[in-house]
Structures are given as structure tokens and as C-alpha cells.
CSV table of C-alpha atoms in Angstrom, one decimal:
chain,number,residue,atom,x,y,z
A,1233,MET,CA,22.6,-9.9,-28.3
A,1234,ASN,CA,21.5,-6.7,-30.2
A,1235,ASP,CA,24.7,-6.5,-32.1
A,1236,LEU,CA,24.8,-10.2,-33.0
A,1237,VAL,CA,21.1,-10.3,-34.2
A,1238,ARG,CA,21.5,-7.1,-36.3
A,1239,GLN,CA,24.8,-8.2,-37.8
A,1240,HIS,CA,24.0,-11.8,-38.7
A,1241,THR,CA,20.2,-12.2,-39.0
A,1242,ALA,CA,17.2,-10.9,-40.7
A,1243,LEU,CA,15.0,-10.5,-37.6
A,1244,SER,CA,13.0,-7.3,-37.1
A,1245,GLU,CA,13.2,-5.0,-34.1
A,1246,THR,CA,9.9,-6.5,-32.8
A,1247,ASP,CA,11.4,-10.0,-33.1
A,1248,LEU,CA,14.5,-8.8,-31.2
A,1249,GLU,CA,12.3,-7.5,-28.5
A,1250,TRP,CA,10.6,-10.9,-28.2
A,1251,LEU,CA,14.0,-12.6,-27.8
A,1252,HIS,CA,14.9,-10.0,-25.1
A,1253,LEU,CA,11.7,-10.9,-23.3
A,1254,LEU,CA,12.5,-14.6,-23.6
A,1255,VAL,CA,16.0,-14.1,-22.3
A,1256,SER,CA,14.7,-12.1,-19.3
A,1257,GLU,CA,12.6,-15.1,-18.3
A,1258,TRP,CA,14.5,-18.2,-19.3
A,1259,GLN,CA,16.5,-18.6,-16.1
A,1260,LEU,CA,13.2,-20.1,-14.9
A,1261,LEU,CA,13.3,-22.8,-17.7
A,1262,SER,CA,17.0,-23.4,-17.1
A,1263,ASP,CA,16.6,-24.0,-13.3
A,1264,LEU,CA,13.5,-26.2,-13.8
A,1265,SER,CA,15.3,-28.3,-16.4
A,1266,PHE,CA,18.6,-28.5,-14.5
A,1267,ALA,CA,20.0,-27.7,-17.9
A,1268,ASP,CA,22.1,-25.2,-19.9
A,1269,LEU,CA,20.3,-23.1,-22.5
A,1270,VAL,CA,21.8,-21.7,-25.7
A,1271,LEU,CA,19.7,-19.6,-28.1
A,1272,TRP,CA,20.6,-20.2,-31.8
A,1273,VAL,CA,19.2,-17.9,-34.5
A,1274,PRO,CA,19.6,-18.7,-38.3
A,1275,THR,CA,21.8,-16.2,-40.2
A,1276,LEU,CA,20.7,-14.0,-43.0
A,1277,ASP,CA,21.7,-16.4,-45.7
A,1278,GLY,CA,20.2,-19.4,-43.8
A,1279,ALA,CA,23.4,-21.4,-44.1
A,1280,ARG,CA,24.5,-21.1,-40.4
A,1281,TYR,CA,23.3,-20.5,-36.9
A,1282,VAL,CA,24.6,-17.9,-34.5
A,1283,SER,CA,24.4,-18.2,-30.7
A,1284,VAL,CA,23.1,-14.9,-29.3
A,1285,ALA,CA,22.5,-15.8,-25.6
A,1286,GLN,CA,23.4,-18.5,-23.0
A,1287,MET,CA,22.1,-19.4,-19.6
A,1288,ARG,CA,23.5,-21.8,-17.0
A,1289,PRO,CA,21.3,-23.5,-14.3
A,1290,ASN,CA,21.5,-22.6,-10.6
A,1291,THR,CA,20.1,-26.1,-9.8
A,1292,GLY,CA,22.6,-28.4,-11.4
A,1293,PRO,CA,26.0,-28.7,-13.1
A,1294,THR,CA,26.7,-26.9,-16.4
A,1295,SER,CA,27.3,-28.7,-19.7
A,1296,TYR,CA,29.3,-25.8,-21.1
A,1297,GLN,CA,32.5,-24.6,-19.4
A,1298,ASP,CA,33.1,-22.1,-22.2
A,1299,ASP,CA,31.0,-19.1,-23.3
A,1300,MET,CA,29.0,-20.0,-26.4
A,1301,VAL,CA,27.7,-16.5,-27.3
A,1302,GLY,CA,28.9,-15.4,-30.7
A,1303,HIS,CA,29.6,-18.9,-32.0
A,1304,LEU,CA,28.7,-19.7,-35.6
A,1305,VAL,CA,27.7,-23.2,-36.6
A,1306,PRO,CA,27.0,-24.4,-40.2
A,1307,ARG,CA,23.6,-25.8,-40.9
A,1308,GLY,CA,23.7,-29.6,-40.9
A,1309,ARG,CA,26.2,-30.0,-38.2
A,1310,ARG,CA,23.6,-30.1,-35.5
A,1311,PRO,CA,20.6,-32.0,-36.9
A,1312,LEU,CA,18.4,-31.3,-33.9
A,1313,LEU,CA,18.6,-27.5,-34.5
A,1314,ASP,CA,17.6,-28.1,-38.2
A,1315,ALA,CA,14.7,-30.3,-37.3
A,1316,ALA,CA,13.3,-27.9,-34.6
A,1317,LEU,CA,13.6,-24.9,-37.0
A,1318,ASP,CA,12.2,-26.6,-40.0
A,1319,GLU,CA,9.4,-28.6,-38.3
A,1320,GLY,CA,8.6,-26.1,-35.5
A,1321,ARG,CA,8.5,-28.9,-32.9
A,1322,ILE,CA,10.5,-29.9,-29.8
A,1323,VAL,CA,13.1,-32.5,-30.9
A,1324,ARG,CA,14.8,-34.8,-28.4
A,1325,GLU,CA,17.8,-37.1,-29.0
A,1326,GLY,CA,17.7,-40.7,-28.0
A,1327,ASP,CA,21.3,-41.2,-26.9
A,1328,PRO,CA,23.3,-38.6,-25.0
A,1329,GLU,CA,26.3,-36.8,-26.5
A,1330,TRP,CA,29.7,-37.3,-24.8
A,1331,ARG,CA,31.6,-34.0,-24.2
A,1332,GLU,CA,34.9,-34.4,-22.4
A,1333,GLU,CA,33.8,-37.7,-20.9
A,1334,VAL,CA,30.5,-36.1,-19.7
A,1335,PRO,CA,27.2,-37.5,-21.0
A,1336,VAL,CA,24.9,-34.7,-22.1
A,1337,ARG,CA,21.2,-35.0,-23.1
A,1338,VAL,CA,20.4,-32.6,-26.0
A,1339,GLU,CA,17.0,-31.2,-26.9
A,1340,SER,CA,16.0,-28.4,-29.2
A,1341,ILE,CA,13.0,-26.1,-28.6
A,1342,PRO,CA,11.7,-23.8,-31.3
A,1343,VAL,CA,11.1,-20.2,-30.3
A,1344,ARG,CA,7.9,-19.1,-32.0
A,1345,ARG,CA,6.3,-15.7,-32.3
A,1346,GLU,CA,3.1,-15.0,-34.1
A,1347,GLY,CA,3.3,-18.3,-36.0
A,1348,ARG,CA,7.0,-17.8,-37.1
A,1349,VAL,CA,10.0,-19.7,-35.7
A,1350,LEU,CA,12.6,-17.1,-34.8
A,1351,GLY,CA,15.3,-19.4,-33.5
A,1352,VAL,CA,15.9,-22.5,-31.5
A,1353,ILE,CA,16.9,-23.1,-27.8
A,1354,ALA,CA,19.3,-25.9,-27.3
A,1355,ARG,CA,18.7,-27.4,-23.9
A,1356,ASN,CA,21.7,-29.4,-22.7
A,1357,THR,CA,21.5,-31.5,-19.5
A,1358,ASN,CA,24.6,-32.8,-17.8
A,1359,LEU,CA,23.9,-36.4,-16.9
A,1360,LEU,CA,27.0,-37.1,-14.9
A,1361,THR,CA,25.2,-36.9,-11.5
A,1362,VAL,CA,21.9,-38.4,-12.6
A,1363,ARG,CA,20.1,-40.4,-9.9
A,1364,THR,CA,16.6,-41.4,-9.1
A,1365,PRO,CA,14.7,-38.2,-9.2
A,1366,SER,CA,12.8,-37.0,-6.1
A,1367,ARG,CA,9.3,-35.6,-6.0
A,1368,LEU,CA,10.7,-32.1,-6.2
A,1369,GLU,CA,12.8,-32.9,-9.2
A,1370,LEU,CA,10.0,-34.6,-11.0
A,1371,THR,CA,7.8,-31.5,-10.4
A,1372,TYR,CA,10.6,-29.3,-11.7
A,1373,LEU,CA,11.0,-31.4,-14.9
A,1374,GLN,CA,7.3,-31.6,-15.6
A,1375,SER,CA,7.0,-27.8,-15.2
A,1376,ALA,CA,10.0,-27.3,-17.5
A,1377,SER,CA,8.3,-29.5,-20.1
A,1378,ASP,CA,5.1,-27.4,-19.9
A,1379,LEU,CA,7.1,-24.2,-20.3
A,1380,ALA,CA,9.1,-25.6,-23.2
A,1381,GLN,CA,5.8,-26.5,-25.0
A,1382,MET,CA,4.6,-22.9,-24.4
A,1383,ILE,CA,7.7,-21.5,-25.9
A,1384,ALA,CA,7.3,-23.7,-28.9
A,1385,ALA,CA,3.7,-22.6,-29.3
A,1386,GLY,CA,4.5,-18.9,-28.9
A,1387,SER,CA,2.6,-18.4,-25.6
A,1388,PHE,CA,5.6,-17.9,-23.4
A,1389,PRO,CA,7.0,-15.5,-22.4
A,1390,PHE,CA,4.0,-13.3,-21.7
A,1391,PRO,CA,3.9,-10.1,-23.8
A,1392,GLY,CA,4.2,-7.0,-21.7
A,1393,GLN,CA,5.2,-8.9,-18.6
A,1394,GLN,CA,9.0,-8.4,-18.6
A,1395,VAL,CA,10.3,-9.5,-15.2
A,1396,ASP,CA,13.2,-8.2,-13.1
A,1397,MET,CA,14.8,-11.6,-12.3
A,1398,ASP,CA,17.0,-9.9,-9.6
A,1399,ALA,CA,13.9,-8.9,-7.7
A,1400,SER,CA,11.5,-11.7,-8.5
A,1401,PRO,CA,11.3,-15.1,-6.7
A,1402,ARG,CA,13.4,-17.9,-8.2
A,1403,VAL,CA,12.8,-21.6,-8.5
A,1404,GLY,CA,15.1,-22.4,-5.5
A,1405,ASP,CA,13.3,-19.8,-3.3
A,1406,GLY,CA,10.1,-21.9,-3.3
A,1407,LEU,CA,7.9,-23.5,-5.9
A,1408,ILE,CA,4.2,-24.5,-5.7
A,1409,ARG,CA,2.4,-26.4,-8.4
A,1410,LEU,CA,-1.3,-25.9,-8.8
A,1411,ASP,CA,-4.0,-27.8,-10.8
A,1412,ALA,CA,-6.5,-26.0,-13.1
A,1413,GLU,CA,-8.7,-25.2,-10.1
A,1414,GLY,CA,-5.9,-23.6,-8.1
A,1415,VAL,CA,-5.5,-26.5,-5.7
A,1416,VAL,CA,-1.9,-27.2,-4.5
A,1417,THR,CA,-0.6,-30.5,-5.9
A,1418,TYR,CA,3.0,-30.0,-4.7
A,1419,ALA,CA,4.8,-27.5,-2.5
A,1420,SER,CA,8.6,-27.5,-2.2
A,1421,PRO,CA,10.1,-27.4,1.3
A,1422,ASN,CA,11.2,-23.7,0.9
A,1423,ALA,CA,7.7,-22.8,-0.2
A,1424,LEU,CA,6.1,-24.6,2.7
A,1425,SER,CA,8.5,-22.8,5.1
A,1426,ALA,CA,7.6,-19.4,3.6
A,1427,TYR,CA,3.9,-20.1,4.2
A,1428,HIS,CA,4.6,-21.3,7.7
A,1429,ARG,CA,6.4,-18.0,8.3
A,1430,LEU,CA,3.3,-16.2,7.1
A,1431,GLY,CA,1.2,-18.0,9.7
A,1432,LEU,CA,0.0,-21.3,8.0
A,1433,ALA,CA,-0.2,-24.1,10.6
A,1434,SER,CA,-1.0,-27.0,8.2
A,1435,ASP,CA,0.3,-28.5,5.0
A,1436,LEU,CA,-0.3,-26.7,1.7
A,1437,VAL,CA,-1.0,-29.8,-0.5
A,1438,GLY,CA,-4.7,-30.2,-1.1
A,1439,GLN,CA,-5.6,-26.6,-0.2
A,1440,HIS,CA,-6.9,-23.9,-2.6
A,1441,LEU,CA,-3.8,-21.6,-2.6
A,1442,GLY,CA,-5.8,-18.4,-3.3
A,1443,ASN,CA,-8.2,-19.0,-0.4
A,1444,ALA,CA,-5.4,-20.1,2.0
A,1445,THR,CA,-3.3,-17.0,1.1
A,1446,ALA,CA,-6.2,-14.6,1.5
A,1447,GLU,CA,-7.0,-16.0,5.0
A,1448,LEU,CA,-3.4,-15.4,6.1
A,1449,ALA,CA,-3.4,-11.8,4.9
A,1450,PRO,CA,-5.0,-9.3,7.3
A,1451,SER,CA,-6.8,-7.2,4.7
A,1452,ARG,CA,-10.4,-7.8,3.7
A,1453,GLY,CA,-12.8,-6.8,0.9
A,1454,PRO,CA,-11.9,-6.3,-2.8
A,1455,VAL,CA,-8.2,-6.8,-2.1
A,1456,ASP,CA,-8.9,-10.3,-1.0
A,1457,GLU,CA,-10.6,-11.2,-4.3
A,1458,ALA,CA,-7.6,-10.0,-6.3
A,1459,LEU,CA,-5.3,-11.9,-4.0
A,1460,VAL,CA,-7.3,-15.1,-4.4
A,1461,LYS,CA,-7.1,-14.8,-8.2
A,1462,LEU,CA,-3.4,-14.0,-8.2
A,1463,ALA,CA,-2.5,-16.8,-5.8
A,1464,SER,CA,-4.7,-19.2,-7.8
A,1465,GLY,CA,-2.5,-18.6,-10.9
A,1466,TRP,CA,-5.1,-17.3,-13.3
A,1467,ALA,CA,-2.8,-14.6,-14.7
A,1468,PRO,CA,0.9,-13.8,-14.8
A,1469,ARG,CA,1.3,-11.5,-11.9
A,1470,GLU,CA,3.5,-10.6,-8.9
A,1471,THR,CA,2.5,-9.4,-5.4
A,1472,GLU,CA,3.6,-9.5,-1.8
A,1473,VAL,CA,1.5,-10.9,1.0
A,1474,GLU,CA,2.1,-9.6,4.5
A,1475,GLY,CA,0.7,-11.6,7.4
A,1476,SER,CA,1.0,-11.1,11.1
A,1477,THR,CA,4.3,-12.8,11.4
A,1478,GLY,CA,5.9,-12.5,8.0
A,1479,VAL,CA,6.0,-11.3,4.4
A,1480,ILE,CA,6.2,-13.5,1.3
A,1481,GLN,CA,6.6,-12.5,-2.4
A,1482,LEU,CA,4.6,-14.4,-5.0
A,1483,ARG,CA,4.8,-14.8,-8.7
A,1484,ALA,CA,2.2,-16.7,-10.6
A,1485,ILE,CA,2.8,-18.3,-14.0
A,1486,PRO,CA,-0.2,-19.9,-15.8
A,1487,LEU,CA,0.7,-23.2,-17.6
A,1488,LYS,CA,-0.9,-23.6,-21.0
A,1489,PRO,CA,1.3,-26.1,-22.9
A,1490,LYS,CA,-1.4,-26.9,-25.4
A,1491,GLY,CA,-3.4,-23.7,-25.4
A,1492,THR,CA,-5.6,-24.7,-22.5
A,1493,ARG,CA,-4.7,-23.8,-18.9
A,1494,ILE,CA,-3.8,-27.0,-17.0
A,1495,GLY,CA,-2.5,-25.4,-13.9
A,1496,SER,CA,0.0,-22.9,-12.6
A,1497,LEU,CA,3.4,-22.4,-11.1
A,1498,VAL,CA,3.6,-20.1,-8.1
A,1499,LEU,CA,7.1,-19.1,-7.1
A,1500,CYS,CA,7.4,-17.7,-3.6
A,1501,ARG,CA,10.1,-16.2,-1.4
A,1502,ASP,CA,10.2,-15.3,2.2
A,1503,VAL,CA,11.2,-11.6,2.3
A,1504,THR,CA,10.3,-11.0,5.9
A,1505,GLU,CA,13.9,-10.1,7.0
A,1506,LEU,CA,14.5,-8.0,3.8
A,1507,ARG,CA,11.4,-5.9,4.4
A,1508,ARG,CA,12.2,-5.5,8.1
A,1509,ARG,CA,15.7,-4.2,7.2
A,1510,GLU,CA,14.2,-1.8,4.6
A,1511,ARG,CA,11.8,-0.4,7.2
A,1512,GLU,CA,14.7,0.1,9.6
A,1513,LEU,CA,16.6,1.9,6.9
A,1514,ILE,CA,13.6,4.1,6.1
A,1515,THR,CA,13.1,4.9,9.8
A,1516,LYS,CA,16.8,5.7,10.1
A,1517,ASP,CA,16.7,7.9,7.0
A,1518,ALA,CA,13.6,9.7,8.4
A,1519,THR,CA,15.3,10.2,11.7
A,1520,ILE,CA,18.4,11.7,10.1
A,1521,ARG,CA,16.3,14.0,7.9
A,1522,GLU,CA,14.4,15.1,11.0
A,1523,ILE,CA,17.7,15.9,12.8
A,1524,HIS,CA,18.9,18.0,9.9
A,1525,HIS,CA,15.5,19.8,9.9
A,1526,ARG,CA,15.7,20.6,13.6
A,1527,VAL,CA,19.3,21.7,13.3
A,1528,LYS,CA,18.3,24.0,10.5
A,1529,ASN,CA,15.4,25.4,12.6
A,1530,ASN,CA,17.7,25.9,15.6
A,1531,LEU,CA,20.3,27.7,13.4
A,1532,GLN,CA,17.6,30.0,11.9
A,1533,THR,CA,16.5,30.8,15.5
A,1534,VAL,CA,20.1,31.7,16.4
A,1535,ALA,CA,20.3,33.8,13.3
A,1536,ALA,CA,17.1,35.6,14.2
A,1537,LEU,CA,18.4,36.3,17.7
A,1538,LEU,CA,21.6,37.7,16.3
A,1539,ARG,CA,19.7,39.9,13.9
A,1540,LEU,CA,17.5,41.3,16.7
A,1541,GLN,CA,20.6,42.0,18.7
A,1542,ALA,CA,22.3,43.8,15.8
A,1543,ARG,CA,19.3,46.1,15.5
A,1544,ARG,CA,19.7,47.2,19.1
A,1545,MET,CA,23.5,47.9,18.7
A,1546,ASP,CA,24.5,51.5,18.7
A,1547,SER,CA,28.0,50.7,17.4
A,1548,ALA,CA,28.1,50.4,13.5
A,1549,GLN,CA,31.1,48.1,13.8
A,1550,GLY,CA,29.3,45.8,16.3
A,1551,ARG,CA,26.2,45.8,14.2
A,1552,GLU,CA,28.1,44.7,11.1
A,1553,ALA,CA,30.0,42.0,13.1
A,1554,LEU,CA,26.6,40.5,14.2
A,1555,ASN,CA,25.3,40.7,10.6
A,1556,GLU,CA,28.3,38.8,9.4
A,1557,ALA,CA,27.7,36.2,12.1
A,1558,VAL,CA,24.1,35.9,10.8
A,1559,ARG,CA,25.3,35.2,7.3
A,1560,ARG,CA,27.7,32.6,8.6
A,1561,VAL,CA,25.0,30.8,10.5
A,1562,GLY,CA,22.7,31.1,7.6
A,1563,SER,CA,25.1,29.4,5.2
A,1564,ILE,CA,25.3,26.3,7.5
A,1565,ALA,CA,21.5,26.3,7.9
A,1566,ILE,CA,21.2,26.2,4.1
A,1567,VAL,CA,23.2,22.9,4.0
A,1568,HIS,CA,21.1,21.3,6.7
A,1569,GLU,CA,17.9,22.4,5.0
A,1570,THR,CA,19.1,20.6,1.8
A,1571,LEU,CA,20.2,17.5,3.7
A,1572,SER,CA,16.8,17.3,5.4
A,1573,GLN,CA,15.2,16.8,2.0
A,1574,ASN,CA,17.6,14.0,0.8
A,1575,LEU,CA,17.7,10.3,1.4
A,1576,ASP,CA,21.5,10.3,1.9
A,1577,GLU,CA,24.3,12.5,3.3
A,1578,ARG,CA,25.0,13.9,-0.1
A,1579,VAL,CA,23.8,17.2,-1.6
A,1580,GLU,CA,23.6,19.0,-4.9
A,1581,PHE,CA,25.9,21.9,-4.0
A,1582,ASP,CA,25.0,24.1,-7.0
A,1583,GLU,CA,21.7,24.9,-5.4
A,1584,ILE,CA,23.4,25.7,-2.1
A,1585,ALA,CA,26.0,27.9,-3.9
A,1586,ASP,CA,23.2,29.8,-5.6
A,1587,ARG,CA,21.4,30.4,-2.3
A,1588,VAL,CA,24.6,31.5,-0.6
A,1589,ILE,CA,25.4,33.9,-3.5
A,1590,ALA,CA,21.8,35.4,-3.2
A,1591,MET,CA,22.1,35.7,0.6
A,1592,VAL,CA,25.5,37.5,0.5
A,1593,ALA,CA,24.4,39.7,-2.5
A,1594,GLU,CA,22.0,41.4,-0.2
A,1595,ILE,CA,24.9,43.4,1.3
A,1596,SER,CA,26.3,44.4,-2.1
A,1597,PRO,CA,27.1,48.1,-2.4
A,1598,GLY,CA,25.6,49.8,-5.5
A,1599,ASN,CA,25.1,47.8,-8.7
A,1600,VAL,CA,27.2,44.7,-8.1
A,1601,ALA,CA,26.1,41.5,-10.1
A,1602,CYS,CA,26.9,38.1,-8.7
A,1603,ARG,CA,26.8,35.0,-10.9
A,1604,ARG,CA,27.9,31.4,-11.0
A,1605,THR,CA,29.4,29.3,-13.9
A,1606,GLY,CA,30.3,25.7,-14.0
A,1607,ARG,CA,29.1,23.0,-11.7
A,1608,PHE,CA,30.0,22.0,-8.1
A,1609,GLY,CA,28.1,18.7,-8.5
A,1610,ILE,CA,27.2,16.4,-5.7
A,1611,LEU,CA,29.2,16.6,-2.5
A,1612,ASP,CA,29.2,14.8,0.8
A,1613,ALA,CA,27.8,16.6,3.8
A,1614,GLU,CA,31.2,16.8,5.5
A,1615,ILE,CA,32.5,18.7,2.5
A,1616,ALA,CA,29.4,20.8,1.8
A,1617,THR,CA,29.1,22.4,5.3
A,1618,PRO,CA,32.6,23.9,5.5
A,1619,LEU,CA,32.6,24.8,1.8
A,1620,SER,CA,29.4,26.8,2.2
A,1621,MET,CA,31.0,28.8,5.0
A,1622,VAL,CA,34.2,29.3,2.9
A,1623,LEU,CA,32.1,30.5,-0.1
A,1624,THR,CA,30.1,32.9,2.2
A,1625,GLU,CA,33.3,34.4,3.6
A,1626,ILE,CA,35.0,34.9,0.3
A,1627,LEU,CA,31.9,36.5,-1.3
A,1628,GLN,CA,31.3,38.6,1.7
A,1629,ASN,CA,34.9,39.8,1.6
A,1630,ALA,CA,34.7,40.6,-2.1
A,1631,LEU,CA,31.5,42.6,-1.8
A,1632,GLU,CA,32.7,44.6,1.3
A,1633,HIS,CA,36.2,45.5,0.1
A,1634,ALA,CA,36.4,45.2,-3.7
A,1635,PHE,CA,33.8,47.7,-4.6
A,1636,VAL,CA,34.1,51.1,-2.8
A,1637,GLN,CA,32.6,54.4,-3.7
A,1638,GLY,CA,34.6,55.9,-6.6
A,1639,VAL,CA,35.5,52.6,-8.2
A,1640,GLN,CA,33.2,52.1,-11.2
A,1641,GLY,CA,30.6,54.0,-9.2
A,1642,GLY,CA,30.4,51.2,-6.7
A,1643,GLY,CA,29.3,48.7,-9.3
A,1644,GLY,CA,30.9,45.6,-10.9
A,1645,THR,CA,30.7,41.8,-11.1
A,1646,VAL,CA,31.6,38.9,-9.0
A,1647,GLU,CA,31.8,35.5,-10.7
A,1648,VAL,CA,32.0,32.1,-9.0
A,1649,SER,CA,33.2,29.3,-11.2
A,1650,ALA,CA,33.6,25.6,-10.3
A,1651,THR,CA,35.3,22.7,-12.2
A,1652,ARG,CA,35.4,19.0,-11.2
A,1653,THR,CA,38.7,17.2,-12.1
A,1654,GLY,CA,39.7,13.6,-11.8
A,1655,SER,CA,37.5,10.5,-11.8
A,1656,ARG,CA,38.8,8.2,-9.2
A,1657,ARG,CA,38.0,8.6,-5.5
A,1658,ASP,CA,41.6,9.2,-4.7
A,1659,ASP,CA,42.2,12.0,-7.2
A,1660,ALA,CA,38.8,13.8,-7.6
A,1661,ARG,CA,39.1,17.5,-6.9
A,1662,LEU,CA,37.1,20.7,-7.1
A,1663,LEU,CA,38.6,23.9,-8.4
A,1664,ILE,CA,36.7,27.0,-7.4
A,1665,THR,CA,37.5,30.5,-8.6
A,1666,VAL,CA,35.9,33.7,-7.3
A,1667,LEU,CA,36.8,36.6,-9.5
A,1668,ASP,CA,35.8,40.2,-9.1
A,1669,ASP,CA,36.6,43.4,-11.1
A,1670,GLY,CA,36.9,45.6,-8.1
A,1671,CYS,CA,39.8,47.7,-6.8
A,1672,GLY,CA,42.2,44.8,-6.3
A,1673,LEU,CA,44.4,43.9,-3.4
A,1674,PRO,CA,46.3,46.4,-1.3
A,1675,GLU,CA,50.0,46.6,-2.0
A,1676,GLY,CA,52.0,44.1,0.0
A,1677,PHE,CA,48.9,42.1,0.9
A,1678,ASP,CA,49.6,38.5,2.0
A,1679,PRO,CA,46.5,36.3,2.1
A,1680,GLN,CA,48.3,33.6,4.1
A,1681,ARG,CA,49.0,36.0,7.0
A,1682,ALA,CA,46.2,38.6,6.8
A,1683,GLY,CA,44.5,39.0,10.2
A,1684,ASN,CA,41.0,39.5,8.9
A,1685,LEU,CA,38.6,37.2,10.7
A,1686,GLY,CA,36.9,36.1,7.5
A,1687,LEU,CA,40.2,35.1,5.9
A,1688,GLN,CA,41.3,33.3,9.1
A,1689,ILE,CA,38.1,31.2,8.9
A,1690,VAL,CA,38.7,30.5,5.2
A,1691,ARG,CA,42.3,29.4,5.8
A,1692,THR,CA,41.3,27.2,8.7
A,1693,LEU,CA,38.4,25.5,6.9
A,1694,VAL,CA,40.1,25.0,3.5
A,1695,GLU,CA,43.5,23.8,4.9
A,1696,GLY,CA,42.3,22.1,8.1
A,1697,GLU,CA,38.9,20.5,7.4
A,1698,LEU,CA,38.9,20.2,3.6
A,1699,GLY,CA,42.6,19.4,3.1
A,1700,GLY,CA,42.8,21.9,0.2
A,1701,THR,CA,44.7,25.0,-0.8
A,1702,PHE,CA,43.7,28.7,-0.8
A,1703,ASP,CA,45.2,31.7,-2.5
A,1704,MET,CA,44.3,35.3,-3.5
A,1705,VAL,CA,46.0,36.9,-6.5
A,1706,ALA,CA,45.5,40.0,-8.6
A,1707,GLY,CA,42.9,39.6,-11.3
A,1708,GLU,CA,43.3,40.4,-15.0
A,1709,PRO,CA,43.1,43.2,-16.0
A,1710,ARG,CA,42.0,44.3,-12.5
A,1711,GLY,CA,40.3,43.1,-9.4
A,1712,THR,CA,41.0,40.1,-7.3
A,1713,LYS,CA,41.0,36.3,-8.0
A,1714,VAL,CA,40.5,33.8,-5.2
A,1715,VAL,CA,41.5,30.2,-6.0
A,1716,LEU,CA,40.4,27.2,-4.0
A,1717,ASP,CA,41.5,23.6,-4.7
A,1718,VAL,CA,39.9,20.9,-2.5
A,1719,PRO,CA,39.7,17.1,-2.8
A,1720,VAL,CA,36.2,15.7,-3.1
A,1721,SER,CA,34.5,12.4,-3.7
A,1722,PRO,CA,33.7,11.6,-7.3
A,1723,GLN,CA,30.2,12.3,-8.7
A,1724,LYS,CA,27.7,9.5,-8.9
């Protein structure tokens, strides 16, 4: 709609915002009217109309099989559009039009804002299945007529009240019509069922909806007064009402077809099961986070016990082995700590990588700087846990063996870089490079057969659990480069 309005019309940005507000609400008018709606706006030269939006009803058959958006019609071809635009009033045709052997009733509703007519809504009703209307259908049509008059007067939609139609109740969910005093004159079967779910034991017709709703809600005090006003339809508002046996969602729409409030529409939807499932998911998420938190605490306890044991070791080799185990356990604990703070089983691995680098850097000999470039991005937990251990082992190996006394005075740099490649789930990969400028690999060293425990862990995790590849090669101009290539899920 933005492109069409800016390309073909002279409407301002504020006018365009008003049309967006109207289009966000007009599913309501379409469903109440059992009719298709097409929004026509006059072009810049005034010689044509351009259709900028279209809506089909959920409550009846469509009149248009084709998409009308973007169509241009010369002025004069559709006299009802001309009359509604020029005279600023709703124009109805006496006899229906026939389109592909289907009778269609055509009406035109001017769209007014601050006294100016911005465009015209063509309301087209398929009459092929017309029958004697029921009480529900008559209430729908009367409510649609009131809303149409409000659009023509510029009092609907309500400024600053843009509604998310995916989350708000719809006409078919349940409709209640109130008089000017807030007393129910009609309640659809779905609306009555929703209130019965809330705990109402009687009929709604004849009751003051605000008082009846407040009595069903368990809260008392100032909240009740606000609920009474909202359910009475005094202002355009949305809320949820929770009783002892159910939850309903309400949306109030004041009706002022001639500037004076004559009543209200209240749309309602039974969301009891939806809220129950949401609570179950929240409980499940909380349980999962608590499990990760406890696992992290247990791993930290294990690490503390290993650290205590290392301090009591007389053997330097045994002490170092225990310290390596502490770092391995710590890397897993970092992942679980991150998962305990998330709502899903996915983590931002850059934070984990930085903490692993900081943890391993504590053992660095001399002046060795560790840094990260690139982004790992968001990873699933089943990838993050083994990857954190792999990163720990590679960094630990680099800091222990690459920088020895006499090589650059024991100083140097270790750089971890990460690059995401691919976009589809079946080809998304993560390329990780760990590059140091240390003493390099020993002559004849084979990373695929080396018996070092750390490298065995890396090979097992990368090739077995992650399904990736691992290699160690000489760096340029010196040092060692470790390359990991693992498949991952794409970033969200």
C-alpha cells in the first residue's frame, strides 16, 4: 500500500498512516457485512482511482476471485465511487450487479479524516446464497452499518488504537451488542458459551455486561471499576477476564454513527485452553532452566573438588592433569549457565567463547594475548556443549605447547576466528580457526594420530558428535593453525 499511495496519489504521510490504521481494523467491517472490501484512492491528477488494499470476509462467500490491489479505474466508470468521493456520503445501488452469473450488491463508503475524504471503500456483497437473515445476521448487519457511518464521519478507526488482529477477538469468536447504558441486547452463541465457561449460569441478554463481568472476576476494588467500564463499552479497549473456571478476552468498540454513542460492540473469545497451554510451557521452560542451573552448580562443585585435590598432589604432572580436568568441567558449566538464562535450548556462543578464552588464558605463560574475531552466532545446545570443550582443548594445547621459554620471550598471540557459511538448514556450517604465532608443530607431527589426550578429545567430539572435520597445519609465517569445520543450524 505504501508504494501505491506514494506513486499514484497526493496523500500525505499522516493520511497514509490513517489508511494503515483503517486497514488494520477493517476485517471487522468485512465480517460484519459478509462482504468484500476494496479501498480506492483518487490518483494525483484526479482522473482515476487506484485500489490500494482489499479484504475478503470470513463470514461469507467472496465477490472477487481475483486480487484487486493495484488496479486503476478511470473516473466515471464506477459512478458510486464518484458520488461517495464528491458528496462525502455512503452511496448504495438499488439493483445488484451481475459478475460471472453472481449477483453482487455494491455500496461505497467514503473514508474521512479531519473533514477530508481520502478515498472510498467499495463494499461488495455476494447475494448468491442470500436467505432470510437470522437474529445474529441482522445484528451483524446493523453493527456493520453503524461502523460504516463512523468511517464516513471520520470517527473510526480510533486514533492511537491500532489493533493486532491476529491476537484480538474476531467477529466469529463471539459478539455482544450493548445499548447506550451497557445492557446486553444480543449475545451470539459463541459469546454466551464463553461467558458460561467463565462461570455465568444465566443468559446474558438484559444484563449489564460490566457488572456481570465484574462479578465473575475474582478481583475486587479499583480493578472492578475499570473492568465494569471496559465491559460496558465506554471506550475502545482490550482486556482479559479470568474467572474460577475460565479466561475470556474482551474487546470493546463504542458505536457512534452520528457522533453520539448509541451502544457498543464487545467481541469476546474463550482463551482458557490457550492460556493453560501457555502456563504449561512457562512451567516447562522454568523447569528446564532450573535443571541447567543445578547441572551448572553440580559441575562447579566437581571442579572445586578437583581443584582441592590438585592442591594436595605432590606430583606436578598429576596436579596439571587435575587442573586440565577442572578447565574441561568448567567449559561445560559455562554452557549450562548460559542455558539456564534462556527460554529455549539455543545460546549465543560468542559469550561462551569469550569466557572460555578468558578461563584458559589464566594458564598462559608469559605475555600471551588471546582474542576473538568474527561471530559464532546462535547455536543449539547439543552443538554448544561439545564445541565449548573442543575450544577449551585447542586453546589449552596452544598455550601449553606453542609458547615456551626462549621463543619470543614466552610471549605471543592466539587468535580465534569464526565464520558462518550457508543459509539453509542442510548446508549451514561454522568455520573456526585458532591461529598462534608460537614455535610451530614438531617435525613429522600428525594431528590425526597424535596420542595427546586433549587432541583425542578434540578428534572424538569434532568427528563423532559434531560431524565435522579437524586439522592442524603450520601457520604463516610461523606458529600453528587449527581449522575446524562443523555443520550447524542456521541463525535465526
